């Protein structure tokens, strides 16, 4: 039987849900009976890995063979090696996915193929989305759709109107304005920071705890181990502080023990600039939404485990004059993904519309510029509704030019810019077989970004119909030989918990 799942592949925690016989989405607990699984992999040998809580527990003792926060590396060429075997962000994510799927099967008592909606942050670009697809493929999962996390959360809440989703997860922050109506959810504007999340509060707290220890007892004797242990404890301390005003924790190094008293104000001060960064990004997103005709919000929804920190709701409420809703912050995304997966696997109806996460354009050389000025002309723009399609008519530069190179760039920074260095190349190809024509012969370049964010490009010479089609999403993400090797590596691993 084919299993249809919603999967939230989170930076720090992941979760799986499915629609049950009653038609409602339910979270499928892991083998330990927990609703979420730490997105951590520990390589215990060349052929064995452990995923989840046990892997997270192994991190302080064996940091060289344990990977956490791998989602931050998605879409990069970050290489890793464990027990002599090469890994990539895709293969490590695939191992997490395999463990999640195995647990879902174990919980339901099923086996067989899996089709899934996997959620990704709204601001994930083509590279990161492609890396997520790769991870799913390596894990043997058929991807029904990569769904933007705030859209998933909105699908779960299902209330109408203009909604701001403020999503502070373990390692990523994103903020999105959506309009929800009976036809589905439509993203109006989105913004975010892929390197900002609960883990930053853990780091601040770790530094504070280590400094507090050093002030009383001097430098720890076993420093690396001490810092690693304190870092592992910091997250629990942070969570405890969400429900308590004070917390006392004892740090040990050999026979030395130091007790540190913490209160909520200390944590608030440690993270004040981090909160301000999220508010600044949220303001930017609201400005973009206003420009797109959504000046008022009906609701603010807090999503992501880190929004349980009381300082977040307080700051959001003070900044935007509205009390935010904090319901199921850890599970809204996965439950929405399960609903969407059920929809797609069943009727195949599309109700979730999203926007282009970053601007895309074509590299053009200005033949009138004596320096051969090269700029990126964006054809589809950040926050354009998906699917998006745009065509530009360019001209050949040289007399009798037989080939034309087509290079597609994606906006790299926060603000779209035509400067080549502010963009990164995502596709590259050569249109060949051009007729022997004068300079200025038109070439039509069409960019198409599909509903789930995949980019395809065609370059066409209209008089002959000679055409170049580019569909390999990106430069530099795993090539097919490496992909075959990684599939073998991932499939060959015994994965435990
Ligand atoms: P997510 O990526 O949405 O699973 O969020 C995970 C992040 O939420 C991690 O940084 C957790 O430490 C954090 N988190 C989970 N529960 C709490 C809590 N009760 N208080 C503060 N942070 C929490």
PDB file of N, CA, C and O in Angstrom, residues 362-404:
ATOM      1  N   UNK A 362      18.268  36.707 -16.421  1.00  0.00           N
ATOM      2  CA  UNK A 362      19.229  36.216 -17.394  1.00  0.00           C
ATOM      3  C   UNK A 362      20.394  37.199 -17.450  1.00  0.00           C
ATOM      4  O   UNK A 362      20.211  38.415 -17.286  1.00  0.00           O
ATOM      5  N   UNK A 363      21.595  36.647 -17.646  1.00  0.00           N
ATOM      6  CA  UNK A 363      22.777  37.507 -17.743  1.00  0.00           C
ATOM      7  C   UNK A 363      22.820  38.110 -19.134  1.00  0.00           C
ATOM      8  O   UNK A 363      22.746  37.392 -20.133  1.00  0.00           O
ATOM      9  N   UNK A 364      22.919  39.431 -19.207  1.00  0.00           N
ATOM     10  CA  UNK A 364      23.037  40.034 -20.535  1.00  0.00           C
ATOM     11  C   UNK A 364      24.288  40.903 -20.605  1.00  0.00           C
ATOM     12  O   UNK A 364      24.717  41.493 -19.625  1.00  0.00           O
ATOM     13  N   UNK A 365      24.877  40.909 -21.788  1.00  0.00           N
ATOM     14  CA  UNK A 365      26.034  41.766 -22.026  1.00  0.00           C
ATOM     15  C   UNK A 365      25.556  42.910 -22.892  1.00  0.00           C
ATOM     16  O   UNK A 365      24.883  42.702 -23.902  1.00  0.00           O
ATOM     17  N   UNK A 366      25.887  44.104 -22.481  1.00  0.00           N
ATOM     18  CA  UNK A 366      25.449  45.274 -23.234  1.00  0.00           C
ATOM     19  C   UNK A 366      26.466  45.564 -24.338  1.00  0.00           C
ATOM     20  O   UNK A 366      27.587  45.982 -24.071  1.00  0.00           O
ATOM     21  N   UNK A 367      26.063  45.336 -25.600  1.00  0.00           N
ATOM     22  CA  UNK A 367      27.008  45.477 -26.709  1.00  0.00           C
ATOM     23  C   UNK A 367      27.394  46.942 -26.933  1.00  0.00           C
ATOM     24  O   UNK A 367      28.384  47.248 -27.573  1.00  0.00           O
ATOM     25  N   UNK A 368      26.600  47.872 -26.374  1.00  0.00           N
ATOM     26  CA  UNK A 368      26.933  49.297 -26.540  1.00  0.00           C
ATOM     27  C   UNK A 368      27.924  49.769 -25.484  1.00  0.00           C
ATOM     28  O   UNK A 368      28.475  50.842 -25.575  1.00  0.00           O
ATOM     29  N   UNK A 369      28.083  48.937 -24.455  1.00  0.00           N
ATOM     30  CA  UNK A 369      28.992  49.322 -23.389  1.00  0.00           C
ATOM     31  C   UNK A 369      30.405  48.912 -23.785  1.00  0.00           C
ATOM     32  O   UNK A 369      30.669  47.719 -23.999  1.00  0.00           O
ATOM     33  N   UNK A 370      31.347  49.892 -23.891  1.00  0.00           N
ATOM     34  CA  UNK A 370      32.705  49.553 -24.319  1.00  0.00           C
ATOM     35  C   UNK A 370      33.384  48.553 -23.372  1.00  0.00           C
ATOM     36  O   UNK A 370      34.255  47.789 -23.776  1.00  0.00           O
ATOM     37  N   UNK A 371      32.954  48.520 -22.109  1.00  0.00           N
ATOM     38  CA  UNK A 371      33.553  47.557 -21.175  1.00  0.00           C
ATOM     39  C   UNK A 371      32.823  46.219 -21.210  1.00  0.00           C
ATOM     40  O   UNK A 371      33.084  45.329 -20.394  1.00  0.00           O
ATOM     41  N   UNK A 372      31.881  46.088 -22.150  1.00  0.00           N
ATOM     42  CA  UNK A 372      31.118  44.832 -22.238  1.00  0.00           C
ATOM     43  C   UNK A 372      30.310  44.608 -20.979  1.00  0.00           C
ATOM     44  O   UNK A 372      30.243  43.506 -20.454  1.00  0.00           O
ATOM     45  N   UNK A 373      29.699  45.680 -20.436  1.00  0.00           N
ATOM     46  CA  UNK A 373      28.990  45.625 -19.159  1.00  0.00           C
ATOM     47  C   UNK A 373      28.046  44.432 -19.069  1.00  0.00           C
ATOM     48  O   UNK A 373      27.253  44.199 -19.974  1.00  0.00           O
ATOM     49  N   UNK A 374      28.163  43.669 -17.999  1.00  0.00           N
ATOM     50  CA  UNK A 374      27.315  42.491 -17.830  1.00  0.00           C
ATOM     51  C   UNK A 374      26.380  42.739 -16.649  1.00  0.00           C
ATOM     52  O   UNK A 374      26.844  43.103 -15.558  1.00  0.00           O
ATOM     53  N   UNK A 375      25.092  42.591 -16.883  1.00  0.00           N
ATOM     54  CA  UNK A 375      24.127  42.776 -15.802  1.00  0.00           C
ATOM     55  C   UNK A 375      23.126  41.619 -15.816  1.00  0.00           C
ATOM     56  O   UNK A 375      22.978  40.926 -16.831  1.00  0.00           O
ATOM     57  N   UNK A 376      22.469  41.447 -14.686  1.00  0.00           N
ATOM     58  CA  UNK A 376      21.422  40.428 -14.609  1.00  0.00           C
ATOM     59  C   UNK A 376      20.078  41.124 -14.763  1.00  0.00           C
ATOM     60  O   UNK A 376      19.741  42.011 -13.977  1.00  0.00           O
ATOM     61  N   UNK A 377      19.349  40.749 -15.797  1.00  0.00           N
ATOM     62  CA  UNK A 377      18.010  41.317 -15.955  1.00  0.00           C
ATOM     63  C   UNK A 377      17.009  40.322 -15.371  1.00  0.00           C
ATOM     64  O   UNK A 377      16.854  39.207 -15.875  1.00  0.00           O
ATOM     65  N   UNK A 378      16.373  40.741 -14.294  1.00  0.00           N
ATOM     66  CA  UNK A 378      15.421  39.836 -13.633  1.00  0.00           C
ATOM     67  C   UNK A 378      14.127  39.767 -14.437  1.00  0.00           C
ATOM     68  O   UNK A 378      13.554  40.790 -14.783  1.00  0.00           O
ATOM     69  N   UNK A 379      13.705  38.542 -14.724  1.00  0.00           N
ATOM     70  CA  UNK A 379      12.474  38.350 -15.504  1.00  0.00           C
ATOM     71  C   UNK A 379      11.307  37.996 -14.599  1.00  0.00           C
ATOM     72  O   UNK A 379      10.175  38.413 -14.831  1.00  0.00           O
ATOM     73  N   UNK A 380      11.581  37.171 -13.604  1.00  0.00           N
ATOM     74  CA  UNK A 380      10.519  36.952 -12.621  1.00  0.00           C
ATOM     75  C   UNK A 380      11.048  37.510 -11.307  1.00  0.00           C
ATOM     76  O   UNK A 380      12.236  37.425 -11.015  1.00  0.00           O
ATOM     77  N   UNK A 381      10.138  38.102 -10.568  1.00  0.00           N
ATOM     78  CA  UNK A 381      10.574  38.874  -9.409  1.00  0.00           C
ATOM     79  C   UNK A 381      10.086  38.259  -8.119  1.00  0.00           C
ATOM     80  O   UNK A 381       9.037  37.609  -8.083  1.00  0.00           O
ATOM     81  N   UNK A 382      10.897  38.483  -7.089  1.00  0.00           N
ATOM     82  CA  UNK A 382      10.535  38.032  -5.755  1.00  0.00           C
ATOM     83  C   UNK A 382       9.095  38.448  -5.460  1.00  0.00           C
ATOM     84  O   UNK A 382       8.695  39.578  -5.742  1.00  0.00           O
ATOM     85  N   UNK A 383       8.346  37.517  -4.905  1.00  0.00           N
ATOM     86  CA  UNK A 383       6.947  37.739  -4.527  1.00  0.00           C
ATOM     87  C   UNK A 383       5.970  37.777  -5.708  1.00  0.00           C
ATOM     88  O   UNK A 383       4.780  38.027  -5.506  1.00  0.00           O
ATOM     89  N   UNK A 384       6.437  37.502  -6.950  1.00  0.00           N
ATOM     90  CA  UNK A 384       5.481  37.287  -8.036  1.00  0.00           C
ATOM     91  C   UNK A 384       4.716  36.001  -7.714  1.00  0.00           C
ATOM     92  O   UNK A 384       5.321  35.018  -7.269  1.00  0.00           O
ATOM     93  N   UNK A 385       3.393  35.961  -7.955  1.00  0.00           N
ATOM     94  CA  UNK A 385       2.652  34.723  -7.669  1.00  0.00           C
ATOM     95  C   UNK A 385       3.139  33.565  -8.552  1.00  0.00           C
ATOM     96  O   UNK A 385       3.498  33.786  -9.717  1.00  0.00           O
ATOM     97  N   UNK A 386       3.158  32.372  -7.997  1.00  0.00           N
ATOM     98  CA  UNK A 386       3.523  31.168  -8.761  1.00  0.00           C
ATOM     99  C   UNK A 386       2.264  30.530  -9.336  1.00  0.00           C
ATOM    100  O   UNK A 386       1.220  30.579  -8.686  1.00  0.00           O
ATOM    101  N   UNK A 387       2.283  29.867 -10.467  1.00  0.00           N
ATOM    102  CA  UNK A 387       3.446  29.775 -11.356  1.00  0.00           C
ATOM    103  C   UNK A 387       3.727  31.129 -12.014  1.00  0.00           C
ATOM    104  O   UNK A 387       2.801  31.902 -12.267  1.00  0.00           O
ATOM    105  N   UNK A 388       5.019  31.387 -12.291  1.00  0.00           N
ATOM    106  CA  UNK A 388       5.396  32.658 -12.896  1.00  0.00           C
ATOM    107  C   UNK A 388       6.121  32.381 -14.204  1.00  0.00           C
ATOM    108  O   UNK A 388       6.873  31.400 -14.310  1.00  0.00           O
ATOM    109  N   UNK A 389       5.875  33.242 -15.187  1.00  0.00           N
ATOM    110  CA  UNK A 389       6.489  33.016 -16.482  1.00  0.00           C
ATOM    111  C   UNK A 389       6.746  34.366 -17.116  1.00  0.00           C
ATOM    112  O   UNK A 389       5.913  35.277 -17.011  1.00  0.00           O
ATOM    113  N   UNK A 390       7.905  34.506 -17.725  1.00  0.00           N
ATOM    114  CA  UNK A 390       8.199  35.781 -18.368  1.00  0.00           C
ATOM    115  C   UNK A 390       9.198  35.548 -19.496  1.00  0.00           C
ATOM    116  O   UNK A 390      10.068  34.685 -19.404  1.00  0.00           O
ATOM    117  N   UNK A 391       9.031  36.323 -20.582  1.00  0.00           N
ATOM    118  CA  UNK A 391       9.912  36.156 -21.738  1.00  0.00           C
ATOM    119  C   UNK A 391      10.584  37.486 -22.035  1.00  0.00           C
ATOM    120  O   UNK A 391       9.966  38.538 -21.911  1.00  0.00           O
ATOM    121  N   UNK A 392      11.857  37.422 -22.409  1.00  0.00           N
ATOM    122  CA  UNK A 392      12.549  38.625 -22.841  1.00  0.00           C
ATOM    123  C   UNK A 392      13.151  38.350 -24.214  1.00  0.00           C
ATOM    124  O   UNK A 392      13.526  37.219 -24.525  1.00  0.00           O
ATOM    125  N   UNK A 393      13.211  39.402 -25.032  1.00  0.00           N
ATOM    126  CA  UNK A 393      13.791  39.251 -26.360  1.00  0.00           C
ATOM    127  C   UNK A 393      15.164  39.898 -26.315  1.00  0.00           C
ATOM    128  O   UNK A 393      15.282  41.099 -26.061  1.00  0.00           O
ATOM    129  N   UNK A 394      16.192  39.085 -26.495  1.00  0.00           N
ATOM    130  CA  UNK A 394      17.561  39.607 -26.499  1.00  0.00           C
ATOM    131  C   UNK A 394      18.083  39.543 -27.924  1.00  0.00           C
ATOM    132  O   UNK A 394      17.426  38.972 -28.802  1.00  0.00           O
ATOM    133  N   UNK A 395      19.283  40.100 -28.173  1.00  0.00           N
ATOM    134  CA  UNK A 395      19.843  40.026 -29.523  1.00  0.00           C
ATOM    135  C   UNK A 395      21.241  39.437 -29.482  1.00  0.00           C
ATOM    136  O   UNK A 395      21.944  39.566 -28.472  1.00  0.00           O
ATOM    137  N   UNK A 396      21.629  38.757 -30.560  1.00  0.00           N
ATOM    138  CA  UNK A 396      23.011  38.265 -30.625  1.00  0.00           C
ATOM    139  C   UNK A 396      23.946  39.475 -30.712  1.00  0.00           C
ATOM    140  O   UNK A 396      23.537  40.564 -31.128  1.00  0.00           O
ATOM    141  N   UNK A 397      25.193  39.261 -30.312  1.00  0.00           N
ATOM    142  CA  UNK A 397      26.124  40.394 -30.242  1.00  0.00           C
ATOM    143  C   UNK A 397      26.989  40.483 -31.497  1.00  0.00           C
ATOM    144  O   UNK A 397      27.283  41.561 -31.994  1.00  0.00           O
ATOM    145  N   UNK A 398      27.369  39.293 -32.027  1.00  0.00           N
ATOM    146  CA  UNK A 398      28.347  39.282 -33.118  1.00  0.00           C
ATOM    147  C   UNK A 398      27.703  38.961 -34.461  1.00  0.00           C
ATOM    148  O   UNK A 398      26.700  38.240 -34.523  1.00  0.00           O
ATOM    149  N   UNK A 399      28.320  39.468 -35.511  1.00  0.00           N
ATOM    150  CA  UNK A 399      27.968  39.116 -36.876  1.00  0.00           C
ATOM    151  C   UNK A 399      28.202  37.603 -37.047  1.00  0.00           C
ATOM    152  O   UNK A 399      29.255  37.092 -36.652  1.00  0.00           O
ATOM    153  N   UNK A 400      27.253  36.877 -37.584  1.00  0.00           N
ATOM    154  CA  UNK A 400      27.443  35.450 -37.872  1.00  0.00           C
ATOM    155  C   UNK A 400      27.598  34.577 -36.633  1.00  0.00           C
ATOM    156  O   UNK A 400      28.107  33.467 -36.716  1.00  0.00           O
ATOM    157  N   UNK A 401      27.135  35.052 -35.507  1.00  0.00           N
ATOM    158  CA  UNK A 401      27.273  34.305 -34.250  1.00  0.00           C
ATOM    159  C   UNK A 401      26.483  32.989 -34.336  1.00  0.00           C
ATOM    160  O   UNK A 401      25.299  32.995 -34.627  1.00  0.00           O
ATOM    161  N   UNK A 402      27.162  31.831 -34.081  1.00  0.00           N
ATOM    162  CA  UNK A 402      26.505  30.529 -34.245  1.00  0.00           C
ATOM    163  C   UNK A 402      25.986  29.937 -32.933  1.00  0.00           C
ATOM    164  O   UNK A 402      25.211  28.995 -32.923  1.00  0.00           O
ATOM    165  N   UNK A 403      26.527  30.456 -31.822  1.00  0.00           N
ATOM    166  CA  UNK A 403      26.078  29.932 -30.523  1.00  0.00           C
ATOM    167  C   UNK A 403      25.814  31.103 -29.575  1.00  0.00           C
ATOM    168  O   UNK A 403      26.356  32.192 -29.771  1.00  0.00           O
ATOM    169  N   UNK A 404      24.973  30.865 -28.594  1.00  0.00           N
ATOM    170  CA  UNK A 404      24.734  31.901 -27.584  1.00  0.00           C
ATOM    171  C   UNK A 404      24.684  31.233 -26.215  1.00  0.00           C
ATOM    172  O   UNK A 404      23.992  30.221 -26.033  1.00  0.00           O
TER     173      UNK A 404
END
